[in-house]
Amino acid sequence: MTAHRGDSPSDWIFRITPGPAEPPPPASSAQGIAEATERLDPDPAAGLRIPEESLLGDREFARRRLGVDKVLRGIRVAQTVLARALMTACQELADPAGQAEELRRLFDVLLVFMDAFSSRMTAEYSAEHDRWLTSGAAGREETVRAILDGRPVREEAAGDLLAYRLESRHLAVVAWCESPTADTPAVDTTGDLQRAAGELLRLRGCASTLVVPVGRTTVWAWGEVHADPTGPAPSDGTTGTFPYPDGVRFAFGTVRRGAAGFRQSHEDAQHAVRVTELNPLGTGPAVDYADIGLAALLSADLPSLRRFVRDELGALAADTPQADHLRQTLRLYLRNERGLTATAKRLHVARNTVTYRVKRAQELLGHDLTGRLPEVMAALEAARALGPAVLLTDPEGSHGTPSRRS
């Protein structure tokens, strides 16, 4: 780490601190501050280097075919924010007698650095884009995207390129890393996702698979379904015989046939991704579209769904553990055709407990179940799958929520 120079006119930079309740940005680490101080020299171009994390992100933008104009716009926005923050800090912390000179030097450093940064990022983007175009992965991804977009393709030629039969029955899965770290090599992250997606598809009865990396943290995959699954269903929320990687999520579509089924199963998987992201704590590491299909359809208009759930469930829509137990019991009770014994067995509770919970749930609904049974069941399914995304987060205020049948 660069040593601190006690008599430097730029010592003010050592007194920059994060605001209250904000984590310190990477640039305010001891090493970053020391390096920034060293660069406030007569030669602002000395020692400039581009962080590897920025280059990794730049390469991912190229692989995702996001235009270089978006990369440059992001750089301009970051430059504006950084310049304002540093100049404000200089005005507050630097010696008033030397502020004008410090601001000039700071301006020179930022201009030189951002010019070099933009040039390097543009060059890296172009190089990665060229590498991607000349690789076999480019042709495979382009063919997959053409199928997903519904563009006409020659199925036999596409199947040969992908080494995958489009006329088969398909099961799609989307795998993604929730919180990739900057020091995780891109190839390792993508490789882990590819292996995990392929193994899960084999557990679901797929004899052959097609796996397509999409950027550094996401994988699209399909499997040809030939047999019944030999492993645990992803929706059970348990690891079973498959060791789900930490921080990785899987969303499965439905089994469908042909090129249209290839696309439709992927669309179902993407809907499952959306539901998972709306309620990340409400599912295990993997979710199956068959388990959340109704919630996925209903949540296409999320504001309307929130109103629907709160109108149908009344105070039962409160986002509390107590209300959750009551909703779960009422949902199973209705799905079991109001069978108390079957519901008690599923919940591992006494029959009398089910009776009490169902009675209490109906009291909180504020209306009779008979007239709006389909609507109440739909609202219960949405609450189960989406949780806080559609529930009342203020339990005290929930009791004043009007019901359709109050």
GROMACS .gro file of C-alpha atoms in nm:
model
  406
    1MET     CA    1   0.000   0.000   0.000
    2THR     CA    2   0.123   0.350  -0.081
    3ALA     CA    3   0.254   0.534   0.225
    4HIS     CA    4   0.071   0.838   0.358
    5ARG     CA    5   0.250   1.167   0.293
    6GLY     CA    6   0.195   1.385   0.598
    7ASP     CA    7   0.270   1.725   0.439
    8SER     CA    8   0.083   1.680   0.111
    9PRO     CA    9  -0.163   1.959   0.023
   10SER     CA   10  -0.400   1.680  -0.075
   11ASP     CA   11  -0.430   1.540   0.277
   12TRP     CA   12  -0.799   1.636   0.274
   13ILE     CA   13  -0.876   1.319   0.078
   14PHE     CA   14  -0.785   1.110   0.383
   15ARG     CA   15  -1.070   1.271   0.571
   16ILE     CA   16  -1.339   1.159   0.326
   17THR     CA   17  -1.583   0.931   0.508
   18PRO     CA   18  -1.906   0.764   0.399
   19GLY     CA   19  -2.231   0.931   0.495
   20PRO     CA   20  -2.441   0.796   0.783
   21ALA     CA   21  -2.600   0.454   0.725
   22GLU     CA   22  -2.407   0.410   0.401
   23PRO     CA   23  -2.141   0.141   0.349
   24PRO     CA   24  -1.802   0.277   0.246
   25PRO     CA   25  -1.756   0.266  -0.132
   26PRO     CA   26  -1.459   0.066  -0.267
   27ALA     CA   27  -1.275   0.388  -0.356
   28SER     CA   28  -1.265   0.495   0.008
   29SER     CA   29  -1.059   0.199   0.128
   30ALA     CA   30  -0.720   0.283   0.276
   31GLN     CA   31  -0.543   0.160  -0.035
   32GLY     CA   32  -0.778   0.346  -0.268
   33ILE     CA   33  -0.738   0.673  -0.077
   34ALA     CA   34  -0.361   0.640  -0.073
   35GLU     CA   35  -0.349   0.573  -0.446
   36ALA     CA   36  -0.583   0.864  -0.517
   37THR     CA   37  -0.361   1.091  -0.308
   38GLU     CA   38  -0.052   0.981  -0.500
   39ARG     CA   39  -0.227   1.065  -0.826
   40LEU     CA   40  -0.294   1.424  -0.724
   41ASP     CA   41   0.049   1.507  -0.860
   42PRO     CA   42   0.166   1.739  -1.139
   43ASP     CA   43   0.147   1.441  -1.378
   44PRO     CA   44  -0.210   1.311  -1.344
   45ALA     CA   45  -0.157   1.037  -1.607
   46ALA     CA   46   0.097   0.850  -1.396
   47GLY     CA   47   0.004   0.504  -1.269
   48LEU     CA   48  -0.346   0.482  -1.414
   49ARG     CA   49  -0.493   0.130  -1.428
   50ILE     CA   50  -0.838  -0.016  -1.502
   51PRO     CA   51  -0.996  -0.235  -1.230
   52GLU     CA   52  -1.038  -0.596  -1.340
   53GLU     CA   53  -1.398  -0.595  -1.210
   54SER     CA   54  -1.485  -0.326  -1.466
   55LEU     CA   55  -1.331  -0.529  -1.748
   56LEU     CA   56  -1.526  -0.840  -1.645
   57GLY     CA   57  -1.851  -0.645  -1.661
   58ASP     CA   58  -1.752  -0.495  -1.996
   59ARG     CA   59  -1.693  -0.841  -2.144
   60GLU     CA   60  -2.030  -0.958  -2.018
   61PHE     CA   61  -2.201  -0.661  -2.188
   62ALA     CA   62  -2.035  -0.763  -2.514
   63ARG     CA   63  -2.146  -1.126  -2.478
   64ARG     CA   64  -2.500  -1.012  -2.402
   65ARG     CA   65  -2.491  -0.789  -2.711
   66LEU     CA   66  -2.563  -0.472  -2.517
   67GLY     CA   67  -2.444  -0.180  -2.729
   68VAL     CA   68  -2.117  -0.006  -2.656
   69ASP     CA   69  -2.320   0.316  -2.632
   70LYS     CA   70  -2.476   0.179  -2.310
   71VAL     CA   71  -2.129   0.109  -2.171
   72LEU     CA   72  -2.015   0.463  -2.248
   73ARG     CA   73  -2.332   0.613  -2.103
   74GLY     CA   74  -2.271   0.422  -1.780
   75ILE     CA   75  -1.917   0.560  -1.768
   76ARG     CA   76  -2.044   0.917  -1.816
   77VAL     CA   77  -2.299   0.877  -1.538
   78ALA     CA   78  -2.034   0.735  -1.304
   79GLN     CA   79  -1.796   1.019  -1.393
   80THR     CA   80  -2.060   1.278  -1.309
   81VAL     CA   81  -2.141   1.121  -0.972
   82LEU     CA   82  -1.773   1.077  -0.883
   83ALA     CA   83  -1.680   1.430  -0.986
   84ARG     CA   84  -1.959   1.588  -0.783
   85ALA     CA   85  -1.877   1.381  -0.475
   86LEU     CA   86  -1.504   1.458  -0.486
   87MET     CA   87  -1.550   1.827  -0.555
   88THR     CA   88  -1.798   1.860  -0.270
   89ALA     CA   89  -1.552   1.684  -0.041
   90CYS     CA   90  -1.270   1.912  -0.155
   91GLN     CA   91  -1.475   2.223  -0.084
   92GLU     CA   92  -1.565   2.094   0.263
   93LEU     CA   93  -1.229   1.947   0.369
   94ALA     CA   94  -0.944   2.114   0.181
   95ASP     CA   95  -0.758   2.421   0.309
   96PRO     CA   96  -0.955   2.723   0.176
   97ALA     CA   97  -0.633   2.889   0.067
   98GLY     CA   98  -0.548   2.598  -0.163
   99GLN     CA   99  -0.893   2.490  -0.275
  100ALA     CA  100  -0.871   2.643  -0.622
  101GLU     CA  101  -0.547   2.458  -0.697
  102GLU     CA  102  -0.679   2.133  -0.551
  103LEU     CA  103  -0.995   2.153  -0.761
  104ARG     CA  104  -0.786   2.217  -1.073
  105ARG     CA  105  -0.567   1.915  -1.004
  106LEU     CA  106  -0.870   1.704  -0.926
  107PHE     CA  107  -1.033   1.809  -1.254
  108ASP     CA  108  -0.715   1.716  -1.447
  109VAL     CA  109  -0.697   1.372  -1.282
  110LEU     CA  110  -1.061   1.295  -1.357
  111LEU     CA  111  -1.034   1.404  -1.722
  112VAL     CA  112  -0.723   1.196  -1.786
  113PHE     CA  113  -0.850   0.892  -1.600
  114MET     CA  114  -1.195   0.889  -1.760
  115ASP     CA  115  -1.044   0.934  -2.106
  116ALA     CA  116  -0.813   0.637  -2.049
  117PHE     CA  117  -1.091   0.438  -1.882
  118SER     CA  118  -1.336   0.496  -2.171
  119SER     CA  119  -1.072   0.406  -2.431
  120ARG     CA  120  -0.976   0.084  -2.255
  121MET     CA  121  -1.337  -0.020  -2.196
  122THR     CA  122  -1.426   0.045  -2.561
  123ALA     CA  123  -1.126  -0.158  -2.679
  124GLU     CA  124  -1.206  -0.443  -2.441
  125TYR     CA  125  -1.570  -0.445  -2.554
  126SER     CA  126  -1.467  -0.465  -2.920
  127ALA     CA  127  -1.214  -0.742  -2.853
  128GLU     CA  128  -1.464  -0.950  -2.657
  129HIS     CA  129  -1.732  -0.894  -2.920
  130ASP     CA  130  -1.492  -1.015  -3.192
  131ARG     CA  131  -1.397  -1.321  -2.985
  132TRP     CA  132  -1.761  -1.402  -2.930
  133LEU     CA  133  -1.849  -1.369  -3.300
  134THR     CA  134  -1.573  -1.605  -3.407
  135SER     CA  135  -1.658  -1.870  -3.148
  136GLY     CA  136  -1.901  -2.159  -3.191
  137ALA     CA  137  -2.098  -2.023  -2.896
  138ALA     CA  138  -2.207  -1.724  -3.104
  139GLY     CA  139  -2.375  -1.939  -3.366
  140ARG     CA  140  -2.541  -2.157  -3.104
  141GLU     CA  141  -2.674  -1.862  -2.905
  142GLU     CA  142  -2.796  -1.684  -3.219
  143THR     CA  143  -2.984  -1.998  -3.328
  144VAL     CA  144  -3.140  -2.040  -2.984
  145ARG     CA  145  -3.248  -1.675  -2.976
  146ALA     CA  146  -3.401  -1.710  -3.323
  147ILE     CA  147  -3.612  -2.003  -3.202
  148LEU     CA  148  -3.714  -1.819  -2.885
  149ASP     CA  149  -3.809  -1.509  -3.087
  150GLY     CA  150  -4.031  -1.721  -3.313
  151ARG     CA  151  -3.823  -1.643  -3.622
  152PRO     CA  152  -3.829  -1.905  -3.900
  153VAL     CA  153  -3.543  -2.154  -3.879
  154ARG     CA  154  -3.460  -2.474  -4.061
  155GLU     CA  155  -3.516  -2.719  -3.779
  156GLU     CA  156  -3.288  -2.990  -3.917
  157ALA     CA  157  -2.996  -2.750  -3.970
  158ALA     CA  158  -3.060  -2.586  -3.631
  159GLY     CA  159  -3.065  -2.926  -3.462
  160ASP     CA  160  -2.732  -3.019  -3.623
  161LEU     CA  161  -2.571  -2.694  -3.508
  162LEU     CA  162  -2.705  -2.731  -3.155
  163ALA     CA  163  -2.647  -3.108  -3.140
  164TYR     CA  164  -2.998  -3.124  -3.000
  165ARG     CA  165  -3.323  -3.255  -3.151
  166LEU     CA  166  -3.589  -2.987  -3.175
  167GLU     CA  167  -3.867  -3.235  -3.255
  168SER     CA  168  -3.836  -3.393  -2.909
  169ARG     CA  169  -4.021  -3.323  -2.584
  170HIS     CA  170  -3.838  -3.045  -2.400
  171LEU     CA  171  -3.797  -2.933  -2.041
  172ALA     CA  172  -3.637  -2.589  -1.997
  173VAL     CA  173  -3.452  -2.456  -1.696
  174VAL     CA  174  -3.299  -2.116  -1.619
  175ALA     CA  175  -3.010  -2.118  -1.372
  176TRP     CA  176  -2.864  -1.801  -1.229
  177CYS     CA  177  -2.626  -1.685  -0.960
  178GLU     CA  178  -2.795  -1.452  -0.712
  179SER     CA  179  -2.492  -1.265  -0.582
  180PRO     CA  180  -2.175  -1.321  -0.786
  181THR     CA  181  -1.859  -1.187  -0.628
  182ALA     CA  182  -1.613  -0.968  -0.812
  183ASP     CA  183  -1.327  -1.210  -0.747
  184THR     CA  184  -1.512  -1.514  -0.887
  185PRO     CA  185  -1.366  -1.599  -1.230
  186ALA     CA  186  -1.633  -1.580  -1.499
  187VAL     CA  187  -1.549  -1.921  -1.644
  188ASP     CA  188  -1.584  -2.090  -1.302
  189THR     CA  189  -1.923  -1.932  -1.233
  190THR     CA  190  -2.057  -2.023  -1.577
  191GLY     CA  191  -1.907  -2.370  -1.562
  192ASP     CA  192  -2.069  -2.444  -1.225
  193LEU     CA  193  -2.406  -2.327  -1.354
  194GLN     CA  194  -2.378  -2.538  -1.668
  195ARG     CA  195  -2.288  -2.853  -1.477
  196ALA     CA  196  -2.564  -2.801  -1.221
  197ALA     CA  197  -2.831  -2.731  -1.484
  198GLY     CA  198  -2.730  -3.038  -1.684
  199GLU     CA  199  -2.733  -3.265  -1.379
  200LEU     CA  200  -3.075  -3.141  -1.266
  201LEU     CA  201  -3.219  -3.204  -1.613
  202ARG     CA  202  -3.082  -3.559  -1.607
  203LEU     CA  203  -3.248  -3.611  -1.268
  204ARG     CA  204  -3.572  -3.497  -1.431
  205GLY     CA  205  -3.550  -3.777  -1.691
  206CYS     CA  206  -3.363  -3.598  -1.973
  207ALA     CA  207  -3.126  -3.813  -2.180
  208SER     CA  208  -2.952  -3.527  -2.360
  209THR     CA  209  -2.921  -3.157  -2.287
  210LEU     CA  210  -2.851  -2.823  -2.450
  211VAL     CA  211  -2.687  -2.562  -2.226
  212VAL     CA  212  -2.634  -2.200  -2.336
  213PRO     CA  213  -2.449  -1.950  -2.112
  214VAL     CA  214  -2.606  -1.603  -2.115
  215GLY     CA  215  -2.352  -1.362  -1.973
  216ARG     CA  216  -2.145  -1.448  -1.668
  217THR     CA  217  -2.418  -1.533  -1.418
  218THR     CA  218  -2.704  -1.696  -1.611
  219VAL     CA  219  -2.752  -2.019  -1.804
  220TRP     CA  220  -3.042  -2.131  -2.023
  221ALA     CA  221  -3.077  -2.506  -2.065
  222TRP     CA  222  -3.309  -2.763  -2.221
  223GLY     CA  223  -3.335  -3.137  -2.189
  224GLU     CA  224  -3.494  -3.403  -2.412
  225VAL     CA  225  -3.741  -3.579  -2.186
  226HIS     CA  226  -3.741  -3.958  -2.239
  227ALA     CA  227  -3.817  -4.101  -1.896
  228ASP     CA  228  -3.972  -4.027  -1.559
  229PRO     CA  229  -3.749  -3.831  -1.318
  230THR     CA  230  -3.516  -4.034  -1.097
  231GLY     CA  231  -3.433  -3.749  -0.857
  232PRO     CA  232  -3.631  -3.517  -0.631
  233ALA     CA  233  -3.865  -3.264  -0.785
  234PRO     CA  234  -3.701  -2.919  -0.769
  235SER     CA  235  -4.012  -2.768  -0.611
  236ASP     CA  236  -3.986  -2.971  -0.293
  237GLY     CA  237  -3.738  -2.718  -0.154
  238THR     CA  238  -3.498  -2.985  -0.032
  239THR     CA  239  -3.154  -3.078  -0.153
  240GLY     CA  240  -3.241  -3.448  -0.183
  241THR     CA  241  -2.964  -3.630  -0.366
  242PHE     CA  242  -2.858  -3.316  -0.551
  243PRO     CA  243  -2.622  -3.067  -0.381
  244TYR     CA  244  -2.761  -2.731  -0.489
  245PRO     CA  245  -2.474  -2.477  -0.509
  246ASP     CA  246  -2.494  -2.192  -0.261
  247GLY     CA  247  -2.640  -1.873  -0.404
  248VAL     CA  248  -2.769  -2.042  -0.722
  249ARG     CA  249  -3.135  -2.059  -0.826
  250PHE     CA  250  -3.311  -2.282  -1.078
  251ALA     CA  251  -3.647  -2.218  -1.246
  252PHE     CA  252  -3.807  -2.499  -1.448
  253GLY     CA  253  -4.061  -2.472  -1.726
  254THR     CA  254  -4.306  -2.739  -1.839
  255VAL     CA  255  -4.256  -3.038  -2.068
  256ARG     CA  256  -4.359  -2.945  -2.424
  257ARG     CA  257  -4.292  -3.084  -2.771
  258GLY     CA  258  -4.129  -2.949  -3.087
  259ALA     CA  259  -3.972  -2.613  -3.170
  260ALA     CA  260  -4.277  -2.430  -3.035
  261GLY     CA  261  -4.250  -2.636  -2.715
  262PHE     CA  262  -3.879  -2.549  -2.691
  263ARG     CA  263  -3.980  -2.183  -2.681
  264GLN     CA  264  -4.287  -2.226  -2.459
  265SER     CA  265  -4.107  -2.428  -2.193
  266HIS     CA  266  -3.842  -2.155  -2.173
  267GLU     CA  267  -4.113  -1.889  -2.142
  268ASP     CA  268  -4.265  -2.084  -1.853
  269ALA     CA  269  -3.922  -2.103  -1.687
  270GLN     CA  270  -3.882  -1.726  -1.724
  271HIS     CA  271  -4.219  -1.674  -1.556
  272ALA     CA  272  -4.094  -1.893  -1.271
  273VAL     CA  273  -3.784  -1.672  -1.250
  274ARG     CA  274  -4.006  -1.366  -1.217
  275VAL     CA  275  -4.210  -1.521  -0.935
  276THR     CA  276  -3.890  -1.625  -0.756
  277GLU     CA  277  -3.751  -1.272  -0.778
  278LEU     CA  278  -4.077  -1.126  -0.645
  279ASN     CA  279  -4.058  -1.353  -0.340
  280PRO     CA  280  -3.696  -1.478  -0.308
  281LEU     CA  281  -3.745  -1.607   0.047
  282GLY     CA  282  -4.062  -1.794  -0.038
  283THR     CA  283  -3.909  -2.078  -0.239
  284GLY     CA  284  -3.621  -2.320  -0.212
  285PRO     CA  285  -3.322  -2.316  -0.447
  286ALA     CA  286  -3.541  -2.448  -0.732
  287VAL     CA  287  -3.897  -2.375  -0.837
  288ASP     CA  288  -4.120  -2.554  -1.087
  289TYR     CA  289  -4.361  -2.358  -1.307
  290ALA     CA  290  -4.631  -2.618  -1.238
  291ASP     CA  291  -4.630  -2.511  -0.872
  292ILE     CA  292  -4.658  -2.137  -0.933
  293GLY     CA  293  -4.832  -2.119  -1.272
  294LEU     CA  294  -5.147  -1.952  -1.141
  295ALA     CA  295  -4.947  -1.695  -0.942
  296ALA     CA  296  -4.731  -1.628  -1.249
  297LEU     CA  297  -5.038  -1.553  -1.461
  298LEU     CA  298  -5.201  -1.339  -1.194
  299SER     CA  299  -4.885  -1.140  -1.124
  300ALA     CA  300  -4.852  -1.016  -1.483
  301ASP     CA  301  -5.035  -0.708  -1.347
  302LEU     CA  302  -4.886  -0.689  -0.999
  303PRO     CA  303  -5.064  -0.372  -0.873
  304SER     CA  304  -5.401  -0.519  -0.968
  305LEU     CA  305  -5.310  -0.850  -0.806
  306ARG     CA  306  -5.219  -0.674  -0.480
  307ARG     CA  307  -5.562  -0.512  -0.471
  308PHE     CA  308  -5.731  -0.842  -0.558
  309VAL     CA  309  -5.552  -1.034  -0.280
  310ARG     CA  310  -5.624  -0.769  -0.018
  311ASP     CA  311  -5.987  -0.733  -0.124
  312GLU     CA  312  -6.050  -1.107  -0.120
  313LEU     CA  313  -5.857  -1.196   0.195
  314GLY     CA  314  -5.920  -0.885   0.403
  315ALA     CA  315  -5.728  -0.899   0.731
  316LEU     CA  316  -5.611  -1.249   0.637
  317ALA     CA  317  -5.376  -1.078   0.389
  318ALA     CA  318  -5.153  -0.952   0.671
  319ASP     CA  319  -4.784  -1.034   0.627
  320THR     CA  320  -4.746  -1.200   0.968
  321PRO     CA  321  -4.659  -1.556   1.080
  322GLN     CA  322  -5.002  -1.597   1.239
  323ALA     CA  323  -5.187  -1.498   0.923
  324ASP     CA  324  -4.956  -1.722   0.719
  325HIS     CA  325  -5.049  -2.027   0.931
  326LEU     CA  326  -5.417  -1.948   0.885
  327ARG     CA  327  -5.381  -1.898   0.507
  328GLN     CA  328  -5.188  -2.223   0.471
  329THR     CA  329  -5.451  -2.414   0.667
  330LEU     CA  330  -5.745  -2.263   0.480
  331ARG     CA  331  -5.578  -2.326   0.143
  332LEU     CA  332  -5.516  -2.695   0.217
  333TYR     CA  333  -5.863  -2.730   0.369
  334LEU     CA  334  -6.025  -2.600   0.050
  335ARG     CA  335  -5.797  -2.805  -0.179
  336ASN     CA  336  -5.887  -3.117   0.021
  337GLU     CA  337  -6.257  -3.048  -0.039
  338ARG     CA  338  -6.301  -2.926   0.320
  339GLY     CA  339  -6.168  -3.250   0.464
  340LEU     CA  340  -6.053  -3.185   0.821
  341THR     CA  341  -5.873  -3.517   0.863
  342ALA     CA  342  -5.680  -3.495   0.537
  343THR     CA  343  -5.579  -3.135   0.612
  344ALA     CA  344  -5.466  -3.221   0.965
  345LYS     CA  345  -5.255  -3.506   0.827
  346ARG     CA  346  -5.086  -3.278   0.573
  347LEU     CA  347  -5.009  -3.016   0.838
  348HIS     CA  348  -4.915  -3.269   1.110
  349VAL     CA  349  -5.156  -3.108   1.356
  350ALA     CA  350  -5.466  -3.218   1.544
  351ARG     CA  351  -5.805  -3.211   1.372
  352ASN     CA  352  -5.932  -2.961   1.631
  353THR     CA  353  -5.644  -2.729   1.541
  354VAL     CA  354  -5.757  -2.729   1.179
  355THR     CA  355  -6.114  -2.656   1.287
  356TYR     CA  356  -6.003  -2.358   1.496
  357ARG     CA  357  -5.775  -2.218   1.224
  358VAL     CA  358  -6.038  -2.246   0.951
  359LYS     CA  359  -6.294  -2.072   1.171
  360ARG     CA  360  -6.049  -1.793   1.256
  361ALA     CA  361  -5.947  -1.754   0.891
  362GLN     CA  362  -6.308  -1.712   0.783
  363GLU     CA  363  -6.358  -1.449   1.050
  364LEU     CA  364  -6.065  -1.249   0.914
  365LEU     CA  365  -6.189  -1.285   0.554
  366GLY     CA  366  -6.493  -1.080   0.645
  367HIS     CA  367  -6.723  -1.262   0.402
  368ASP     CA  368  -6.870  -1.606   0.340
  369LEU     CA  369  -6.658  -1.847   0.135
  370THR     CA  370  -6.949  -1.997  -0.055
  371GLY     CA  371  -7.014  -1.707  -0.290
  372ARG     CA  372  -6.650  -1.638  -0.385
  373LEU     CA  373  -6.473  -1.969  -0.350
  374PRO     CA  374  -6.273  -1.951  -0.680
  375GLU     CA  375  -6.159  -1.596  -0.604
  376VAL     CA  376  -6.052  -1.678  -0.248
  377MET     CA  377  -5.858  -1.985  -0.365
  378ALA     CA  378  -5.683  -1.778  -0.633
  379ALA     CA  379  -5.592  -1.513  -0.376
  380LEU     CA  380  -5.458  -1.781  -0.139
  381GLU     CA  381  -5.242  -1.929  -0.416
  382ALA     CA  382  -5.105  -1.586  -0.503
  383ALA     CA  383  -5.027  -1.515  -0.137
  384ARG     CA  384  -4.850  -1.851  -0.101
  385ALA     CA  385  -4.628  -1.804  -0.405
  386LEU     CA  386  -4.562  -1.429  -0.390
  387GLY     CA  387  -4.570  -1.355  -0.016
  388PRO     CA  388  -4.477  -0.995   0.076
  389ALA     CA  389  -4.505  -0.885  -0.287
  390VAL     CA  390  -4.886  -0.896  -0.256
  391LEU     CA  391  -4.953  -0.902   0.120
  392LEU     CA  392  -5.018  -0.620   0.365
  393THR     CA  393  -4.692  -0.527   0.534
  394ASP     CA  394  -4.872  -0.322   0.802
  395PRO     CA  395  -5.059  -0.575   1.018
  396GLU     CA  396  -5.220  -0.300   1.229
  397GLY     CA  397  -5.365  -0.131   0.925
  398SER     CA  398  -5.474  -0.455   0.763
  399HIS     CA  399  -5.788  -0.480   0.973
  400GLY     CA  400  -5.922  -0.168   0.812
  401THR     CA  401  -5.885  -0.309   0.462
  402PRO     CA  402  -6.225  -0.332   0.293
  403SER     CA  403  -6.340  -0.669   0.162
  404ARG     CA  404  -6.544  -0.727  -0.150
  405ARG     CA  405  -6.811  -0.896   0.060
  406SER     CA  406  -6.778  -0.711   0.393
   0.00000   0.00000   0.00000
